Short mmCIF file of C-alpha atoms in Angstrom, two decimals:
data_model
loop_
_atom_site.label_atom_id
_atom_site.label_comp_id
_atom_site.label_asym_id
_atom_site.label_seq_id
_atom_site.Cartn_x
_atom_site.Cartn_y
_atom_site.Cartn_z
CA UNK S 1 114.67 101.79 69.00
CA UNK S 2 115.18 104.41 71.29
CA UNK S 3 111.47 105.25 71.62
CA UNK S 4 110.67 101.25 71.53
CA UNK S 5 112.73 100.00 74.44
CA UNK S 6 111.41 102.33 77.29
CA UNK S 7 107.70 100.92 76.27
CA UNK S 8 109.05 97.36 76.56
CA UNK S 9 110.82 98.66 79.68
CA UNK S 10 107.28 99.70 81.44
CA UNK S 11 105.77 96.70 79.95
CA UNK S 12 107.99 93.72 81.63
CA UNK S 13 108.56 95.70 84.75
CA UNK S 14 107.64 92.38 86.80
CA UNK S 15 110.89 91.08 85.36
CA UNK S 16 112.68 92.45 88.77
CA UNK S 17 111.74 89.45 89.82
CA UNK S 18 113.70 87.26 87.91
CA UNK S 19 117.54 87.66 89.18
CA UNK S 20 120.87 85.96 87.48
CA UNK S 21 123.78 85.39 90.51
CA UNK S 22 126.66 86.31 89.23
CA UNK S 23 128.69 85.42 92.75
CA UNK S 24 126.86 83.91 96.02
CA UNK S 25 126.91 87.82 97.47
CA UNK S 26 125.79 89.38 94.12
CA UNK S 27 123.36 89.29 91.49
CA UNK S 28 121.37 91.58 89.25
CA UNK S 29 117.88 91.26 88.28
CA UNK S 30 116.29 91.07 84.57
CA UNK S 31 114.73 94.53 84.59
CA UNK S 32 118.06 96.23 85.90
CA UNK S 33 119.36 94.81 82.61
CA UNK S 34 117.23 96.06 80.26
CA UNK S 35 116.95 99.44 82.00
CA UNK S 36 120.22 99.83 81.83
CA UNK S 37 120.26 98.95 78.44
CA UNK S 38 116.96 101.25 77.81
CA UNK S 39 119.03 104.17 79.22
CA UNK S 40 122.20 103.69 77.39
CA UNK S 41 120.73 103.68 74.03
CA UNK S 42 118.57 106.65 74.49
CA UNK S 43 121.18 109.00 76.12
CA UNK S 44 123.90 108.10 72.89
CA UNK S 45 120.84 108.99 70.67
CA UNK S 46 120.05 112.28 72.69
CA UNK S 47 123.42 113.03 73.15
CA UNK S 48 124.84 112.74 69.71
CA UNK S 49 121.78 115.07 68.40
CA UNK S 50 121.84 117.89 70.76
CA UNK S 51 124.68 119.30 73.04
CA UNK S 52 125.24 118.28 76.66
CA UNK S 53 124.71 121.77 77.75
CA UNK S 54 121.49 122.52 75.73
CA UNK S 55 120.16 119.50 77.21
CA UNK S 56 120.77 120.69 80.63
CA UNK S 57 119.55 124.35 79.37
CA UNK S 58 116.45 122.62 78.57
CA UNK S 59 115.57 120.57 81.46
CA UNK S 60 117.03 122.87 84.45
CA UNK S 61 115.33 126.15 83.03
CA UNK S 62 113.35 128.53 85.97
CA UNK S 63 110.80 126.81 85.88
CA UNK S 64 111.73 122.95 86.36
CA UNK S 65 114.25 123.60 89.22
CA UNK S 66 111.13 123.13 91.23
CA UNK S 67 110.81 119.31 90.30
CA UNK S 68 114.85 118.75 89.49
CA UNK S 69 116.68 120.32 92.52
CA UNK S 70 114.38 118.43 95.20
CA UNK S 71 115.22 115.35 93.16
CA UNK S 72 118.50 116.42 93.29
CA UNK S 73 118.37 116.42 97.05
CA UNK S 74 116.79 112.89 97.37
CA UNK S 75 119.68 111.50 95.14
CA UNK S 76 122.13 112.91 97.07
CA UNK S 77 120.98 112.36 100.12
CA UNK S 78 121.05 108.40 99.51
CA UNK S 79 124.14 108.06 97.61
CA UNK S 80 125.96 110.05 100.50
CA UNK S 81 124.07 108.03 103.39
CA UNK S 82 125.29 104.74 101.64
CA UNK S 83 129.20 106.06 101.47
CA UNK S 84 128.76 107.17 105.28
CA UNK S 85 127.11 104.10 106.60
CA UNK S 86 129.97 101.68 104.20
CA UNK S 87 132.97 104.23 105.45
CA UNK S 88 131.94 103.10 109.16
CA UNK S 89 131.13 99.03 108.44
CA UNK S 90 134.51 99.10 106.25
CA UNK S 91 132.26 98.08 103.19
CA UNK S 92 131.38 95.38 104.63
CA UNK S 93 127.88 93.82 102.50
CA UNK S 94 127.94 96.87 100.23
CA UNK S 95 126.22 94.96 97.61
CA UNK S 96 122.73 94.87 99.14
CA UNK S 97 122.76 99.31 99.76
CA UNK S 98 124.37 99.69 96.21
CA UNK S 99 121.68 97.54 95.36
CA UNK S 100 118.92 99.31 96.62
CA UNK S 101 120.38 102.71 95.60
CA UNK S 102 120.60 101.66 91.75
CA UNK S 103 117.12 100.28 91.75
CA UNK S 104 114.96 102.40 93.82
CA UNK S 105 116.53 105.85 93.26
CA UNK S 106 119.39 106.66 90.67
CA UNK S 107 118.08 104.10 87.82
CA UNK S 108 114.46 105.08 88.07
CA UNK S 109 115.33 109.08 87.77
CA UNK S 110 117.46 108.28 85.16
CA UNK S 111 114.71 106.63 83.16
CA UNK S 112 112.42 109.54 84.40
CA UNK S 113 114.61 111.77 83.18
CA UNK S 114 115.45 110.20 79.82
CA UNK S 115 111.62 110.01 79.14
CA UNK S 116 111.43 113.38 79.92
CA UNK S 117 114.19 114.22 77.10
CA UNK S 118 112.44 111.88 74.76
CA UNK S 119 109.81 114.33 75.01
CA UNK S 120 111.90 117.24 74.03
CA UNK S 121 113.72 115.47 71.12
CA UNK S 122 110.14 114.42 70.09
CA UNK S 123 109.13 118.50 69.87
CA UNK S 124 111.92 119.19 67.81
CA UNK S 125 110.95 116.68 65.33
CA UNK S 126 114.13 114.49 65.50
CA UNK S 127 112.32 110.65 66.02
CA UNK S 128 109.75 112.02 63.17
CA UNK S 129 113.08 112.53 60.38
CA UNK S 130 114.49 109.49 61.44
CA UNK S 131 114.75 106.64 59.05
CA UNK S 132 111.91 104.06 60.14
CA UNK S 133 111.75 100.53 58.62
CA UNK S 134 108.57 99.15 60.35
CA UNK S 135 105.42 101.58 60.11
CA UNK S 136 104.20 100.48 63.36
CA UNK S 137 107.44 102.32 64.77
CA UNK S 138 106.79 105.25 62.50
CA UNK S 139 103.12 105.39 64.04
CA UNK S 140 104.78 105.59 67.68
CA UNK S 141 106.19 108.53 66.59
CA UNK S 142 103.62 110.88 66.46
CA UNK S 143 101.95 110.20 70.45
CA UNK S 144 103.90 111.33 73.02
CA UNK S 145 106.55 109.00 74.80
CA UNK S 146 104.10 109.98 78.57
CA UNK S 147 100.71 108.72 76.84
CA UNK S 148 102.05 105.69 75.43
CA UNK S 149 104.22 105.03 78.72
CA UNK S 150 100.50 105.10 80.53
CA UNK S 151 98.86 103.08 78.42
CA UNK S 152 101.67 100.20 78.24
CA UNK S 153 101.75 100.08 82.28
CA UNK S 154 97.91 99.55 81.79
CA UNK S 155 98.32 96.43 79.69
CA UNK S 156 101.10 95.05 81.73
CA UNK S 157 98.79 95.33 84.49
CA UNK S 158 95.85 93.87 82.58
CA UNK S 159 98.15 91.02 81.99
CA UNK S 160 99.09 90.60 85.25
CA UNK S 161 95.59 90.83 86.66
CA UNK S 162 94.27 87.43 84.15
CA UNK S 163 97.47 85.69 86.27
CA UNK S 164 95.79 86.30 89.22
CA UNK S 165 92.69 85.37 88.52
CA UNK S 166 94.26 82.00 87.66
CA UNK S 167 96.07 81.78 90.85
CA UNK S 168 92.39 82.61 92.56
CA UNK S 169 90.77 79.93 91.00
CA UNK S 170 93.78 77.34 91.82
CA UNK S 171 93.60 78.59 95.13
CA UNK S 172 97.19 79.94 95.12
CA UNK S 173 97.04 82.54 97.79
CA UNK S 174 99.12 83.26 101.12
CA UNK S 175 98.17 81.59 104.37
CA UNK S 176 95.90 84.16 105.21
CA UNK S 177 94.27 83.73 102.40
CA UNK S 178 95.24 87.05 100.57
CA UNK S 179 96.36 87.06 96.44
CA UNK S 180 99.84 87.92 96.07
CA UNK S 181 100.86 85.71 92.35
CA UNK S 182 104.88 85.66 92.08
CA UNK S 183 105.15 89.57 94.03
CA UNK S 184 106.88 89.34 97.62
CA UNK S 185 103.89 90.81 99.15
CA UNK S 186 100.25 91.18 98.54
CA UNK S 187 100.83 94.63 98.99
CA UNK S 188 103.61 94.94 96.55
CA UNK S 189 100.52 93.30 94.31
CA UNK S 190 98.20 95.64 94.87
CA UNK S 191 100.41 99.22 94.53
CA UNK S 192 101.28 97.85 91.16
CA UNK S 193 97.70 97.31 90.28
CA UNK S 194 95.97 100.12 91.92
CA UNK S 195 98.17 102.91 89.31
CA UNK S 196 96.61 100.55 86.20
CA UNK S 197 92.91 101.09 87.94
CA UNK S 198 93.38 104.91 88.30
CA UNK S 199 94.16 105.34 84.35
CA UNK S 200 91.69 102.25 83.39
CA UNK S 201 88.74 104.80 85.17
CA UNK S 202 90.38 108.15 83.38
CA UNK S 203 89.98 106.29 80.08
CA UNK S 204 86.16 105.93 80.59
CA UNK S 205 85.52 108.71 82.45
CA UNK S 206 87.59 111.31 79.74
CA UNK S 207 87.26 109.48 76.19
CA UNK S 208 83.69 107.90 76.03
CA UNK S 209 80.89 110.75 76.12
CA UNK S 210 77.97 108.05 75.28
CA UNK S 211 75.74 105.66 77.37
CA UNK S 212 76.79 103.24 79.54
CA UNK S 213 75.58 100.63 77.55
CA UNK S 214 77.04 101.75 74.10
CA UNK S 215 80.48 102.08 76.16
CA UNK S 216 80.52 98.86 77.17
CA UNK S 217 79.43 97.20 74.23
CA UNK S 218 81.99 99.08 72.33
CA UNK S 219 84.69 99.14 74.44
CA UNK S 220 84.26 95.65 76.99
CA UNK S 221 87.56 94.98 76.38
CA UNK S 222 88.80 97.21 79.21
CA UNK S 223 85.74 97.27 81.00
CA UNK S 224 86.87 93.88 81.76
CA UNK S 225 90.13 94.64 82.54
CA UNK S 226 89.16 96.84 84.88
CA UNK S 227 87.13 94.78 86.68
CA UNK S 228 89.82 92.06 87.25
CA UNK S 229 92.10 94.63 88.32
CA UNK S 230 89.36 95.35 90.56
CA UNK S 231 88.88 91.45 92.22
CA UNK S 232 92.72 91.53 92.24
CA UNK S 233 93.08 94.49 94.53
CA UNK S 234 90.10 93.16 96.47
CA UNK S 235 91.72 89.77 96.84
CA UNK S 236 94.73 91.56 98.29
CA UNK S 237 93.28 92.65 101.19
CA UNK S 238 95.27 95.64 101.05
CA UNK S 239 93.65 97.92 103.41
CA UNK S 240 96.03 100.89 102.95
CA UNK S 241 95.11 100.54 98.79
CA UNK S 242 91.15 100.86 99.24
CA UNK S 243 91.95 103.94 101.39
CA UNK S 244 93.30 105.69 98.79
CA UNK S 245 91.42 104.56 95.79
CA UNK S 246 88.59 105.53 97.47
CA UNK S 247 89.58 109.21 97.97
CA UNK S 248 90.63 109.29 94.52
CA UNK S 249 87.62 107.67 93.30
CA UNK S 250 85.97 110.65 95.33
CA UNK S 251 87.88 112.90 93.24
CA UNK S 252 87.32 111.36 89.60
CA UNK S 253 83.57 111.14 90.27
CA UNK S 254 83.23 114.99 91.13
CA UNK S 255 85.56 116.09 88.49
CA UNK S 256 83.29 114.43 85.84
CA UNK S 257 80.20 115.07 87.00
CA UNK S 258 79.64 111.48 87.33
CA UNK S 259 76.90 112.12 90.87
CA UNK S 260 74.14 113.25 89.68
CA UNK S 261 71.90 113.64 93.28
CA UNK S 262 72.29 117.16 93.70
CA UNK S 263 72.67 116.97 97.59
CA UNK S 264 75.87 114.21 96.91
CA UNK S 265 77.09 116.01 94.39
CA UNK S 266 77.72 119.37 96.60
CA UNK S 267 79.15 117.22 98.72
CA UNK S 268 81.67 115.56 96.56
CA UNK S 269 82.56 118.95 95.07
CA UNK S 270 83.00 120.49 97.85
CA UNK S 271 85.57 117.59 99.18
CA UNK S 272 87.19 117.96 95.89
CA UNK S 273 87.27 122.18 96.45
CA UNK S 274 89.46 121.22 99.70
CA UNK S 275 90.84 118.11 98.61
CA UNK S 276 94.71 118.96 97.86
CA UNK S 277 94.58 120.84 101.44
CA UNK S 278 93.18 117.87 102.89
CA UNK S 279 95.51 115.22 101.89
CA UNK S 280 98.31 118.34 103.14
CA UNK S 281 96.35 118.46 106.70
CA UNK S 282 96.56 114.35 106.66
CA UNK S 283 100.08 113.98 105.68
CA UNK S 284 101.21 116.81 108.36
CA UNK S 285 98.94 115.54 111.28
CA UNK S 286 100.34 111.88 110.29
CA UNK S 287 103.87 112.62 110.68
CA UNK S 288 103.51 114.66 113.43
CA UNK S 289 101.53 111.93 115.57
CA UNK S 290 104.22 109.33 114.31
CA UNK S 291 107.12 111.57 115.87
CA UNK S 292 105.17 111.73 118.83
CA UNK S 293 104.06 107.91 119.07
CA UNK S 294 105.17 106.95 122.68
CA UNK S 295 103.58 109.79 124.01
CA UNK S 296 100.35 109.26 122.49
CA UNK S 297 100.69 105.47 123.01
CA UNK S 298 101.13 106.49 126.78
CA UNK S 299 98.12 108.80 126.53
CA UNK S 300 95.93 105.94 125.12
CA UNK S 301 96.76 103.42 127.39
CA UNK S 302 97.28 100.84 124.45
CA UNK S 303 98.36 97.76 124.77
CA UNK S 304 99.00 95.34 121.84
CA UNK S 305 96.69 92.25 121.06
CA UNK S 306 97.33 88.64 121.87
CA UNK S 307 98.10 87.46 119.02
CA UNK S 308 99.33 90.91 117.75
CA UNK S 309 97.29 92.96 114.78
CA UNK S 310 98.91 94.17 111.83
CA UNK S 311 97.97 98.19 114.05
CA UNK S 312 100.23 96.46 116.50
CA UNK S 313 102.92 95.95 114.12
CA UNK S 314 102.75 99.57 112.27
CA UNK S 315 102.86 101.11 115.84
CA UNK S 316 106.00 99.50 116.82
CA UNK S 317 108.13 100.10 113.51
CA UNK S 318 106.94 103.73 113.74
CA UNK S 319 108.54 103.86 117.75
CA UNK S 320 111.56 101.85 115.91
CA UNK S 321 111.79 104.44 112.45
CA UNK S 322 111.24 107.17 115.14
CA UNK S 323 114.28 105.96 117.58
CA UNK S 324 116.80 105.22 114.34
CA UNK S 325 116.01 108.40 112.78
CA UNK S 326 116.62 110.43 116.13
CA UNK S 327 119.76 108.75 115.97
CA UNK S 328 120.86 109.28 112.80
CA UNK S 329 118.91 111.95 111.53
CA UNK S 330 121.22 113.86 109.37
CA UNK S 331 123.35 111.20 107.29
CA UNK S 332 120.11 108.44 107.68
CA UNK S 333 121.60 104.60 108.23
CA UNK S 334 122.12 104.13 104.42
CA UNK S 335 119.99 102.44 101.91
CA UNK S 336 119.19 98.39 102.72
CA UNK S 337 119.92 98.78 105.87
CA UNK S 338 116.49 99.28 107.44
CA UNK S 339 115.65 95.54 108.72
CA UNK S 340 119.01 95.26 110.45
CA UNK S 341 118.77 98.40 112.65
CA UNK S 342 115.18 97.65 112.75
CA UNK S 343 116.05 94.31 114.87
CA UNK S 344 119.13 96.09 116.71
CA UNK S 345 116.44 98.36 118.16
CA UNK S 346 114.94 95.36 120.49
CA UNK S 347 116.20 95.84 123.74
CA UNK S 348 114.82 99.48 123.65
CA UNK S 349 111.11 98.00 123.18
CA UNK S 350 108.92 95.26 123.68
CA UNK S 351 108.80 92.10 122.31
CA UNK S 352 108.24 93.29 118.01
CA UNK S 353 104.96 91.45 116.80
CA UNK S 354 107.15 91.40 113.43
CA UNK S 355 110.04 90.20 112.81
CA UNK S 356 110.88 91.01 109.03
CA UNK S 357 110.66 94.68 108.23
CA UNK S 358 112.73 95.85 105.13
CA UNK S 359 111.09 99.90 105.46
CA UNK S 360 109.20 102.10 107.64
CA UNK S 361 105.72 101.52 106.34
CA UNK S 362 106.22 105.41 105.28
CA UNK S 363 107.40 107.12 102.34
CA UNK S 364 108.48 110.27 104.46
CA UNK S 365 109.78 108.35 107.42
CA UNK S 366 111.73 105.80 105.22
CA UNK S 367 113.30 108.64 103.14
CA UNK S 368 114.51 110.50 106.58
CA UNK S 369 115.53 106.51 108.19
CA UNK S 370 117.62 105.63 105.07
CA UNK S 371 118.43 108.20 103.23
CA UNK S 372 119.01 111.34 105.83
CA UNK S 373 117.83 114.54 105.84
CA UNK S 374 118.46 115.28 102.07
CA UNK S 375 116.22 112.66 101.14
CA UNK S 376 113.32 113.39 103.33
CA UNK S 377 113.64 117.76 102.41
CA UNK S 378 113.74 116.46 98.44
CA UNK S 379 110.59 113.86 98.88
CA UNK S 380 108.83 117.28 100.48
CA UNK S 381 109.39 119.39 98.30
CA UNK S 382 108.20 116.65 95.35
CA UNK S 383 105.47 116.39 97.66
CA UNK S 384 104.41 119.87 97.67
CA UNK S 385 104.69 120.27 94.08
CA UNK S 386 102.45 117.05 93.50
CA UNK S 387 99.59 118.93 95.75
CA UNK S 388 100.08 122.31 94.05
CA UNK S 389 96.84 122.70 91.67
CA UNK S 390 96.41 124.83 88.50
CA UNK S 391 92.55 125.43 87.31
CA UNK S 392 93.95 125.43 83.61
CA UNK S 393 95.08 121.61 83.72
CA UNK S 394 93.03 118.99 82.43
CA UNK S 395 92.89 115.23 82.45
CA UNK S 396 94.40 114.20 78.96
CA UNK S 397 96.62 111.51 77.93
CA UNK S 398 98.25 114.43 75.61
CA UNK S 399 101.93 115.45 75.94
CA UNK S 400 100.94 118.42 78.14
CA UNK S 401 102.26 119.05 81.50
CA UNK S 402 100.20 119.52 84.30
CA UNK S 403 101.66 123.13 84.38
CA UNK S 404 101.72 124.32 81.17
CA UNK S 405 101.14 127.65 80.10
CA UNK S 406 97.78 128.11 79.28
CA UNK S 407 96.33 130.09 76.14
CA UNK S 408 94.47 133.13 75.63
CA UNK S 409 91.54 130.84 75.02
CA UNK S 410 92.41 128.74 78.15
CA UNK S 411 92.57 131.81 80.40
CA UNK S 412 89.05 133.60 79.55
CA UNK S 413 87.02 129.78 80.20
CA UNK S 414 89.35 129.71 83.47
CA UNK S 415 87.78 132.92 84.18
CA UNK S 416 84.77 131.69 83.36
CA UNK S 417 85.06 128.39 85.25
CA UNK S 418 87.43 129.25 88.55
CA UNK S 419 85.66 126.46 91.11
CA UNK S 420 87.38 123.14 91.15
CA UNK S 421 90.88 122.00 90.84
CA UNK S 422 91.01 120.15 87.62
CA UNK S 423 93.01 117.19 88.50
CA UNK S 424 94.85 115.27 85.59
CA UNK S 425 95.17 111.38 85.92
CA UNK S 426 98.95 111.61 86.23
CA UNK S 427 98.45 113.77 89.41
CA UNK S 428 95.79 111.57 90.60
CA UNK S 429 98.24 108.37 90.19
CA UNK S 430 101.07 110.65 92.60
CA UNK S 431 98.20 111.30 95.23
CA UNK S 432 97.55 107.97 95.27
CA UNK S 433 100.83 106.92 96.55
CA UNK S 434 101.33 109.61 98.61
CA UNK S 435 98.00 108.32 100.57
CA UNK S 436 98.43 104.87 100.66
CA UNK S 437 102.16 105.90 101.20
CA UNK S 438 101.16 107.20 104.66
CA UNK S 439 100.79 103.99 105.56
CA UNK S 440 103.60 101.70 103.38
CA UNK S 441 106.47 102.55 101.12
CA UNK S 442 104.87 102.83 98.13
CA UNK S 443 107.89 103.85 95.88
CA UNK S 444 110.37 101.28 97.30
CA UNK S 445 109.55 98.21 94.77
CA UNK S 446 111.47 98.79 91.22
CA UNK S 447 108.54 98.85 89.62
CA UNK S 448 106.45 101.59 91.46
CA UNK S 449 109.87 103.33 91.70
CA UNK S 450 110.34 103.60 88.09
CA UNK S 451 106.21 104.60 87.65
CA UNK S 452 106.40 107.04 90.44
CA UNK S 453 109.92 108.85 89.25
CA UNK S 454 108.29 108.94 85.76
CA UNK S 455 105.15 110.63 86.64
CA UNK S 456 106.90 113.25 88.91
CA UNK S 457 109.79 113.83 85.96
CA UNK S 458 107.46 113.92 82.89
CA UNK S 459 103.77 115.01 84.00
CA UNK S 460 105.57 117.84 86.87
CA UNK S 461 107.92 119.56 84.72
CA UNK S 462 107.26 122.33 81.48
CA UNK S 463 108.57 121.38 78.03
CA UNK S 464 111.37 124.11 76.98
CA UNK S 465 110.77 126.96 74.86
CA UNK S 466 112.21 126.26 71.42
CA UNK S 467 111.53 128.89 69.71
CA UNK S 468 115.31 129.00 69.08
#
């Protein structure tokens, strides 16, 4: 059970859609329920096994305090924002911050963290001596709890994709014509798909070493998948999601030699070379020109369209994020709370050409608006740690960390092969929403919260030494 429910978990993580109101002001959502229940069971099974402190040994060792201090930091920083900003409204709507704080942050490390115990338990044989009735549950035993995790958000995905094809071919789409199914946004849509498309293309690319045409006829199953993952993210519209699939598409095709044009292929490679200091250069060069929007706006001469463009709406909620942050930049205005200074900001700026804007259309900037400067040092430092490369890792749905120790073996082919960064698919799935998260908040949906929190916790951090 306790390795069973945090599949199921990943699998039905559209459930947050489906909410039960408990009182006109307050209700909870399906998923928030079962995590809840997910994380209960597997800390009592943890817990009565192994000591509270030799957990904590474990998962805090020199190593890992890179990955669990800045997450630390981000926790913090939002559950202290929230008690500032409900100390000076007298707790007035506190359901809606607490809401946002369980769902988006402390429930979603939680599970990250419980997967990444799962792990540990898993290495010291624990699940594998337990008492198994079904043999399908024994079987789940022996892969890790990250590889299985991967491959159930791929199905759920797959799944969700056929719906959307069915609401294409009813003709069930937005007024501007873009696919969104049952999600609040066609963007919420498409950075739940475009995770599912980034392992669908490591699958091919890393398991099937034969011709294209014996891989599909053996495996058309998830060529097809693929695909209507594909028409679905298309169908979005999602501008900010083809950005970054593309670079990462860059990267997959020059890590497996898929170019084969020799003049291409240098050039891929050598994108790929400078890729991690690239995406460091855009994310630095993004933030900067966002804290210095009116000036450049000034500069430019802009002036927004008649009717207004969705660049005219990103430009004024980054002079709005940039104006409530300078305002509250240490304690942040408190999780949920985004929209309503968002619209208290009008009578410092023109007429908005949008009126409903729950976050800052920027991971960094949303962290620093809502949750202070805690939250914004912690999503930096996660940040940093996501672009930090190691020529020993490899692309593997295998238990291994992105930063484990590598062998004796391992070493001499790294000396023998020192060019590119080898990127993993987990790491690949992290740059994608830091990219597209230049642009939206691509961890503030339960679902891509629990996914992204996951992938930092399990694929960032080294399992323990347990020798003893």
């Amino acid at each position: 059970m306790p390795y069973l429910l945090p599949l199921l978990t990943i699998f039905l993580l559209p459930i947050y859609l489906l909410k039960i109101h408990l009182t006109p002001s307050v209700s909870i959502n399906l998923l928030e329920l079962l995590l809840i229940y997910t994380l209960i069971i597997i800390y009592r099974t943890i817990f009565k096994q192994f000591s509270f402190r030799k957990i904590i040994a474990w998962s805090f060792s020199k190593q890992n305090k890179k990955i669990f201090l800045p997450i630390l930091l981000v926790v913090a920083g939002f559950t202290l924002s929230y008690l500032h900003h409900q100390q000076l409204t007298h707790w007035e709507n506190w359901t809606d911050g607490l809401g946002k704080l369980l769902d988006l942050i402390i429930l979603p490390t939680l599970f990250g963290f419980a997967i990444h115990l799962l792990a540990i338990v898993n290495i010291k044989g624990f699940f594998l001596k337990s008492k198994l009735d079904s043999p399908f549950l024994k079987l789940l035993q022996f892969f890790p709890p990250g590889m299985t995790l991967n491959v159930v958000y791929y199905f759920s995905s797959a799944l969700i994709a056929f719906l959307g094809i069915i609401f294409l071919l009813t003709g069930h789409l937005t007024f501007d014509h873009r696919l969104k199914i049952f999600f609040q946004s066609p963007n919420q849509l498409s950075m739940f798909l475009s995770p599912a498309l980034i392992i669908g293309f490591s699958f091919i690319f890393s398991q099937f070493n034969r011709s294209a045409k014996e891989s599909f006829q053996k495996f058309w199953l998830l060529y097809i998948s693929i695909f209507l993952i594909l028409l679905n993210i298309f169908f979005t519209k999602s501008l900010g999601s083809w950005l970054a699939l593309s670079f990462i598409a860059l990267l997959l095709f020059s890590y497996y030699n898929v170019v084969k044009n020799s003049l291409l292929k240098k050039i891929i490679q050598t994108l790929q070379k400078y890729s991690l200091k690239i995406i460091a250069l855009i994310i630095i060069i993004s933030t900067i020109a966002i804290f210095n929007i009116n000036q450049i706006i000034a500069f430019t001469n802009y002036h927004p369209h008649t009717p207004p463009t969705s660049t005219d709406s990103r430009l004024a909620i980054y002079q709005v994020t940039h104006k409530i942050i300078s305002q509250n930049w240490f304690w942040g205005i408190g999780p949920g709370n985004f929209q309503n200074e968002y619209l208290n900001q009008q009578k410092n700026f023109p007429t908005y050409p949008q009126w409903a804007v729950p976050h800052a259309h920027n991971n960094l900037l949303h962290f620093w608006a809502e949750g202070g400067i805690l939250a914004f040092i912690g999503l930096i430092f996660i940040y940093i740690n996501t672009l930090k490369v190691d020529n020993n890792r490899r692309i593997t749905l295998t238990n291994q960390p992105f930063n484990k120790t590598p062998s004796k073996n391992n070493k001499n082919n790294s000396k023998q092969k020192k060019g590119l960064p080898q990127l993993p698919f987990p790491q690949l799935t992290l740059l994608y929403f830091i990219l597209h998260g230049l642009i939206d908040t691509t961890i503030w949906t339960m679902p891509t919260a629990i996914f992204f929190w996951f992938t930092v916790i399990y694929y960032l951090t080294n399992q323990p030494d347990l020798s003893d």
